[in-house]
């Protein structure tokens, strides 16, 4: 397994995340409503709003996962945070980066992933990701991309209210 990338400006990116004041805070309906909407729209078992600090991804909101955080180095969101528009893996077992990932070969057995980076108020730093995950491979259409990007914009608006 190849660990998720970390860019040179990660220290500034983590500072932008911390400035939001959301890391390790209680669940909030405004975020939970978005992950519930994503699960419903895309008919997937898992959706998260993940905030990525130095060594972990922490779920501000999640549907379908018992854990509230995970290691950043094995996270799909660790890749998605640097994607220009969206990061999609239609079949994790066919992708060399993820085929031996612990979350693929062990529960929750992720086989599909799509995530959109969420930016701080300045738009300069990606601080998290809105994502969906499925336990079976799937195709993601242009319409699906548009819907997930719109949900990510809604999520960013909520992030910026803090």
PDB file of C-alpha atoms in Angstrom:
ATOM      1  CA  UNK A   1       0.000   0.000   0.000  1.00  0.00           C
ATOM      2  CA  UNK A   2       1.224   3.465  -0.878  1.00  0.00           C
ATOM      3  CA  UNK A   3       0.675   6.052   1.924  1.00  0.00           C
ATOM      4  CA  UNK A   4      -1.427   9.120   1.132  1.00  0.00           C
ATOM      5  CA  UNK A   5       0.671  12.067  -0.082  1.00  0.00           C
ATOM      6  CA  UNK A   6       1.592  15.037   2.089  1.00  0.00           C
ATOM      7  CA  UNK A   7       2.432  18.331   0.382  1.00  0.00           C
ATOM      8  CA  UNK A   8       5.208  20.698   1.456  1.00  0.00           C
ATOM      9  CA  UNK A   9       2.757  23.321   2.763  1.00  0.00           C
ATOM     10  CA  UNK A  10       1.013  20.864   5.085  1.00  0.00           C
ATOM     11  CA  UNK A  11       1.930  22.812   8.209  1.00  0.00           C
ATOM     12  CA  UNK A  12       0.077  25.888   6.888  1.00  0.00           C
ATOM     13  CA  UNK A  13      -2.822  23.697   5.750  1.00  0.00           C
ATOM     14  CA  UNK A  14      -3.165  22.160   9.227  1.00  0.00           C
ATOM     15  CA  UNK A  15      -3.055  25.664  10.762  1.00  0.00           C
ATOM     16  CA  UNK A  16      -5.929  26.708   8.468  1.00  0.00           C
ATOM     17  CA  UNK A  17      -7.845  23.624   9.658  1.00  0.00           C
ATOM     18  CA  UNK A  18      -7.219  24.427  13.317  1.00  0.00           C
ATOM     19  CA  UNK A  19      -8.307  28.036  12.739  1.00  0.00           C
ATOM     20  CA  UNK A  20     -11.773  26.721  11.810  1.00  0.00           C
ATOM     21  CA  UNK A  21     -12.218  25.498  15.396  1.00  0.00           C
ATOM     22  CA  UNK A  22     -14.117  22.360  14.341  1.00  0.00           C
ATOM     23  CA  UNK A  23     -11.604  19.598  15.017  1.00  0.00           C
ATOM     24  CA  UNK A  24     -12.710  17.257  17.830  1.00  0.00           C
ATOM     25  CA  UNK A  25     -16.022  19.054  18.359  1.00  0.00           C
ATOM     26  CA  UNK A  26     -19.417  17.485  18.985  1.00  0.00           C
ATOM     27  CA  UNK A  27     -21.634  16.309  16.109  1.00  0.00           C
ATOM     28  CA  UNK A  28     -23.840  18.988  14.561  1.00  0.00           C
ATOM     29  CA  UNK A  29     -27.089  18.522  12.627  1.00  0.00           C
ATOM     30  CA  UNK A  30     -25.964  20.965   9.921  1.00  0.00           C
ATOM     31  CA  UNK A  31     -23.157  18.559   8.949  1.00  0.00           C
ATOM     32  CA  UNK A  32     -25.005  15.334   9.739  1.00  0.00           C
ATOM     33  CA  UNK A  33     -27.808  16.390   7.388  1.00  0.00           C
ATOM     34  CA  UNK A  34     -25.308  16.641   4.534  1.00  0.00           C
ATOM     35  CA  UNK A  35     -23.836  13.155   5.037  1.00  0.00           C
ATOM     36  CA  UNK A  36     -27.343  11.707   5.361  1.00  0.00           C
ATOM     37  CA  UNK A  37     -28.334  13.474   2.136  1.00  0.00           C
ATOM     38  CA  UNK A  38     -25.254  12.080   0.350  1.00  0.00           C
ATOM     39  CA  UNK A  39     -26.083   8.512   1.427  1.00  0.00           C
ATOM     40  CA  UNK A  40     -29.632   8.958   0.152  1.00  0.00           C
ATOM     41  CA  UNK A  41     -28.751  10.646  -3.164  1.00  0.00           C
ATOM     42  CA  UNK A  42     -26.048   8.138  -4.116  1.00  0.00           C
ATOM     43  CA  UNK A  43     -27.536   5.043  -2.457  1.00  0.00           C
ATOM     44  CA  UNK A  44     -24.267   4.246  -0.660  1.00  0.00           C
ATOM     45  CA  UNK A  45     -23.722   2.892   2.856  1.00  0.00           C
ATOM     46  CA  UNK A  46     -21.034   5.414   3.894  1.00  0.00           C
ATOM     47  CA  UNK A  47     -20.535   9.171   3.734  1.00  0.00           C
ATOM     48  CA  UNK A  48     -18.195  11.338   5.779  1.00  0.00           C
ATOM     49  CA  UNK A  49     -17.116  14.904   6.249  1.00  0.00           C
ATOM     50  CA  UNK A  50     -13.473  14.277   7.074  1.00  0.00           C
ATOM     51  CA  UNK A  51     -11.121  16.883   8.491  1.00  0.00           C
ATOM     52  CA  UNK A  52      -7.467  15.983   7.963  1.00  0.00           C
ATOM     53  CA  UNK A  53      -4.954  17.069  10.567  1.00  0.00           C
ATOM     54  CA  UNK A  54      -1.284  16.116  10.696  1.00  0.00           C
ATOM     55  CA  UNK A  55      -1.645  12.368  11.259  1.00  0.00           C
ATOM     56  CA  UNK A  56      -5.340  11.486  11.088  1.00  0.00           C
ATOM     57  CA  UNK A  57      -8.611  12.001   9.356  1.00  0.00           C
ATOM     58  CA  UNK A  58     -11.313  12.900  11.853  1.00  0.00           C
ATOM     59  CA  UNK A  59     -14.985  12.666  10.943  1.00  0.00           C
ATOM     60  CA  UNK A  60     -16.950  15.796  11.734  1.00  0.00           C
ATOM     61  CA  UNK A  61     -19.885  13.780  10.455  1.00  0.00           C
ATOM     62  CA  UNK A  62     -20.233  10.210   9.302  1.00  0.00           C
ATOM     63  CA  UNK A  63     -22.916   7.784   8.265  1.00  0.00           C
ATOM     64  CA  UNK A  64     -22.131   4.077   8.119  1.00  0.00           C
ATOM     65  CA  UNK A  65     -18.915   4.000  10.152  1.00  0.00           C
ATOM     66  CA  UNK A  66     -18.457   3.253  13.834  1.00  0.00           C
ATOM     67  CA  UNK A  67     -15.006   4.849  14.078  1.00  0.00           C
ATOM     68  CA  UNK A  68     -14.789   8.610  14.467  1.00  0.00           C
ATOM     69  CA  UNK A  69     -11.295   8.855  12.994  1.00  0.00           C
ATOM     70  CA  UNK A  70      -8.596   6.922  11.182  1.00  0.00           C
ATOM     71  CA  UNK A  71      -4.930   7.171  10.210  1.00  0.00           C
ATOM     72  CA  UNK A  72      -4.312   9.784   7.527  1.00  0.00           C
ATOM     73  CA  UNK A  73      -1.687   7.701   5.753  1.00  0.00           C
ATOM     74  CA  UNK A  74      -4.178   4.972   4.748  1.00  0.00           C
ATOM     75  CA  UNK A  75      -7.101   7.311   4.073  1.00  0.00           C
ATOM     76  CA  UNK A  76      -8.696   7.798   0.684  1.00  0.00           C
ATOM     77  CA  UNK A  77      -9.402  11.367   1.788  1.00  0.00           C
ATOM     78  CA  UNK A  78      -5.634  11.848   2.109  1.00  0.00           C
ATOM     79  CA  UNK A  79      -5.564  11.617  -1.689  1.00  0.00           C
ATOM     80  CA  UNK A  80      -8.838  13.444  -2.331  1.00  0.00           C
ATOM     81  CA  UNK A  81      -7.771  16.511  -0.358  1.00  0.00           C
ATOM     82  CA  UNK A  82      -5.326  17.385  -3.159  1.00  0.00           C
ATOM     83  CA  UNK A  83      -7.637  16.689  -6.117  1.00  0.00           C
ATOM     84  CA  UNK A  84      -8.489  19.680  -8.306  1.00  0.00           C
ATOM     85  CA  UNK A  85     -12.220  18.900  -8.539  1.00  0.00           C
ATOM     86  CA  UNK A  86     -12.971  15.349  -7.415  1.00  0.00           C
ATOM     87  CA  UNK A  87     -11.119  12.138  -6.594  1.00  0.00           C
ATOM     88  CA  UNK A  88     -12.802   8.926  -7.755  1.00  0.00           C
ATOM     89  CA  UNK A  89     -11.823   5.281  -7.400  1.00  0.00           C
ATOM     90  CA  UNK A  90     -14.472   3.195  -9.160  1.00  0.00           C
ATOM     91  CA  UNK A  91     -12.970  -0.151  -8.096  1.00  0.00           C
ATOM     92  CA  UNK A  92     -10.429  -0.145  -5.270  1.00  0.00           C
ATOM     93  CA  UNK A  93      -9.248  -3.678  -6.050  1.00  0.00           C
ATOM     94  CA  UNK A  94      -8.218  -2.521  -9.533  1.00  0.00           C
ATOM     95  CA  UNK A  95      -6.240   0.478  -8.233  1.00  0.00           C
ATOM     96  CA  UNK A  96      -2.634  -0.220  -7.215  1.00  0.00           C
ATOM     97  CA  UNK A  97      -2.773   2.517  -4.555  1.00  0.00           C
ATOM     98  CA  UNK A  98      -5.653   0.890  -2.683  1.00  0.00           C
ATOM     99  CA  UNK A  99      -5.943  -2.822  -3.532  1.00  0.00           C
ATOM    100  CA  UNK A 100      -4.141  -3.789  -0.292  1.00  0.00           C
ATOM    101  CA  UNK A 101      -5.463  -0.916   1.840  1.00  0.00           C
ATOM    102  CA  UNK A 102      -6.650  -2.145   5.268  1.00  0.00           C
ATOM    103  CA  UNK A 103     -10.117  -0.610   4.726  1.00  0.00           C
ATOM    104  CA  UNK A 104     -10.417  -2.474   1.426  1.00  0.00           C
ATOM    105  CA  UNK A 105      -9.249  -5.928   2.495  1.00  0.00           C
ATOM    106  CA  UNK A 106     -10.845  -5.655   5.974  1.00  0.00           C
ATOM    107  CA  UNK A 107     -14.143  -4.100   7.130  1.00  0.00           C
ATOM    108  CA  UNK A 108     -15.715  -1.906   5.916  1.00  0.00           C
ATOM    109  CA  UNK A 109     -14.445  -3.447   2.605  1.00  0.00           C
ATOM    110  CA  UNK A 110     -14.484  -0.245   0.570  1.00  0.00           C
ATOM    111  CA  UNK A 111     -14.705  -0.917  -3.162  1.00  0.00           C
ATOM    112  CA  UNK A 112     -15.760   2.534  -4.404  1.00  0.00           C
ATOM    113  CA  UNK A 113     -14.776   6.027  -3.282  1.00  0.00           C
ATOM    114  CA  UNK A 114     -15.552   9.569  -4.437  1.00  0.00           C
ATOM    115  CA  UNK A 115     -14.467  12.683  -2.548  1.00  0.00           C
ATOM    116  CA  UNK A 116     -14.347  16.454  -3.040  1.00  0.00           C
ATOM    117  CA  UNK A 117     -11.869  18.641  -1.152  1.00  0.00           C
ATOM    118  CA  UNK A 118     -13.217  21.289   1.220  1.00  0.00           C
ATOM    119  CA  UNK A 119     -11.328  24.576   1.501  1.00  0.00           C
ATOM    120  CA  UNK A 120     -10.788  27.120   4.251  1.00  0.00           C
ATOM    121  CA  UNK A 121     -12.444  30.552   4.055  1.00  0.00           C
ATOM    122  CA  UNK A 122      -9.636  31.995   1.931  1.00  0.00           C
ATOM    123  CA  UNK A 123      -9.865  29.118  -0.540  1.00  0.00           C
ATOM    124  CA  UNK A 124      -6.141  28.655  -0.174  1.00  0.00           C
ATOM    125  CA  UNK A 125      -5.949  25.447   1.812  1.00  0.00           C
ATOM    126  CA  UNK A 126      -7.865  22.181   1.613  1.00  0.00           C
ATOM    127  CA  UNK A 127      -8.885  21.280   5.166  1.00  0.00           C
ATOM    128  CA  UNK A 128     -11.136  18.291   4.620  1.00  0.00           C
ATOM    129  CA  UNK A 129     -13.180  16.180   2.243  1.00  0.00           C
ATOM    130  CA  UNK A 130     -16.823  15.332   1.677  1.00  0.00           C
ATOM    131  CA  UNK A 131     -16.879  11.748   0.475  1.00  0.00           C
ATOM    132  CA  UNK A 132     -19.030   8.750  -0.256  1.00  0.00           C
ATOM    133  CA  UNK A 133     -17.963   5.099  -0.102  1.00  0.00           C
ATOM    134  CA  UNK A 134     -19.543   1.878  -1.260  1.00  0.00           C
ATOM    135  CA  UNK A 135     -18.847  -1.800  -0.647  1.00  0.00           C
ATOM    136  CA  UNK A 136     -19.192  -2.587  -4.326  1.00  0.00           C
ATOM    137  CA  UNK A 137     -17.555  -1.074  -7.423  1.00  0.00           C
ATOM    138  CA  UNK A 138     -19.600   1.433  -9.384  1.00  0.00           C
ATOM    139  CA  UNK A 139     -19.440   3.921 -12.224  1.00  0.00           C
ATOM    140  CA  UNK A 140     -19.687   7.601 -11.380  1.00  0.00           C
ATOM    141  CA  UNK A 141     -21.383   9.733 -14.035  1.00  0.00           C
ATOM    142  CA  UNK A 142     -20.965  13.407 -14.883  1.00  0.00           C
ATOM    143  CA  UNK A 143     -24.319  14.008 -13.205  1.00  0.00           C
ATOM    144  CA  UNK A 144     -23.074  12.220 -10.076  1.00  0.00           C
ATOM    145  CA  UNK A 145     -19.968  14.403 -10.062  1.00  0.00           C
ATOM    146  CA  UNK A 146     -22.097  17.551 -10.298  1.00  0.00           C
ATOM    147  CA  UNK A 147     -24.267  16.411  -7.378  1.00  0.00           C
ATOM    148  CA  UNK A 148     -21.317  15.611  -5.127  1.00  0.00           C
ATOM    149  CA  UNK A 149     -19.569  18.883  -5.978  1.00  0.00           C
ATOM    150  CA  UNK A 150     -22.775  20.767  -5.085  1.00  0.00           C
ATOM    151  CA  UNK A 151     -22.980  18.957  -1.740  1.00  0.00           C
ATOM    152  CA  UNK A 152     -19.330  19.865  -1.126  1.00  0.00           C
ATOM    153  CA  UNK A 153     -20.129  23.549  -1.780  1.00  0.00           C
ATOM    154  CA  UNK A 154     -22.935  23.288   0.744  1.00  0.00           C
ATOM    155  CA  UNK A 155     -20.515  21.702   3.218  1.00  0.00           C
ATOM    156  CA  UNK A 156     -17.935  24.456   2.685  1.00  0.00           C
ATOM    157  CA  UNK A 157     -20.609  27.086   3.343  1.00  0.00           C
ATOM    158  CA  UNK A 158     -21.276  25.411   6.697  1.00  0.00           C
ATOM    159  CA  UNK A 159     -17.545  25.206   7.476  1.00  0.00           C
ATOM    160  CA  UNK A 160     -17.241  28.933   6.844  1.00  0.00           C
ATOM    161  CA  UNK A 161     -20.034  29.786   9.287  1.00  0.00           C
ATOM    162  CA  UNK A 162     -17.783  28.921  12.218  1.00  0.00           C
TER     163      UNK A 162
END
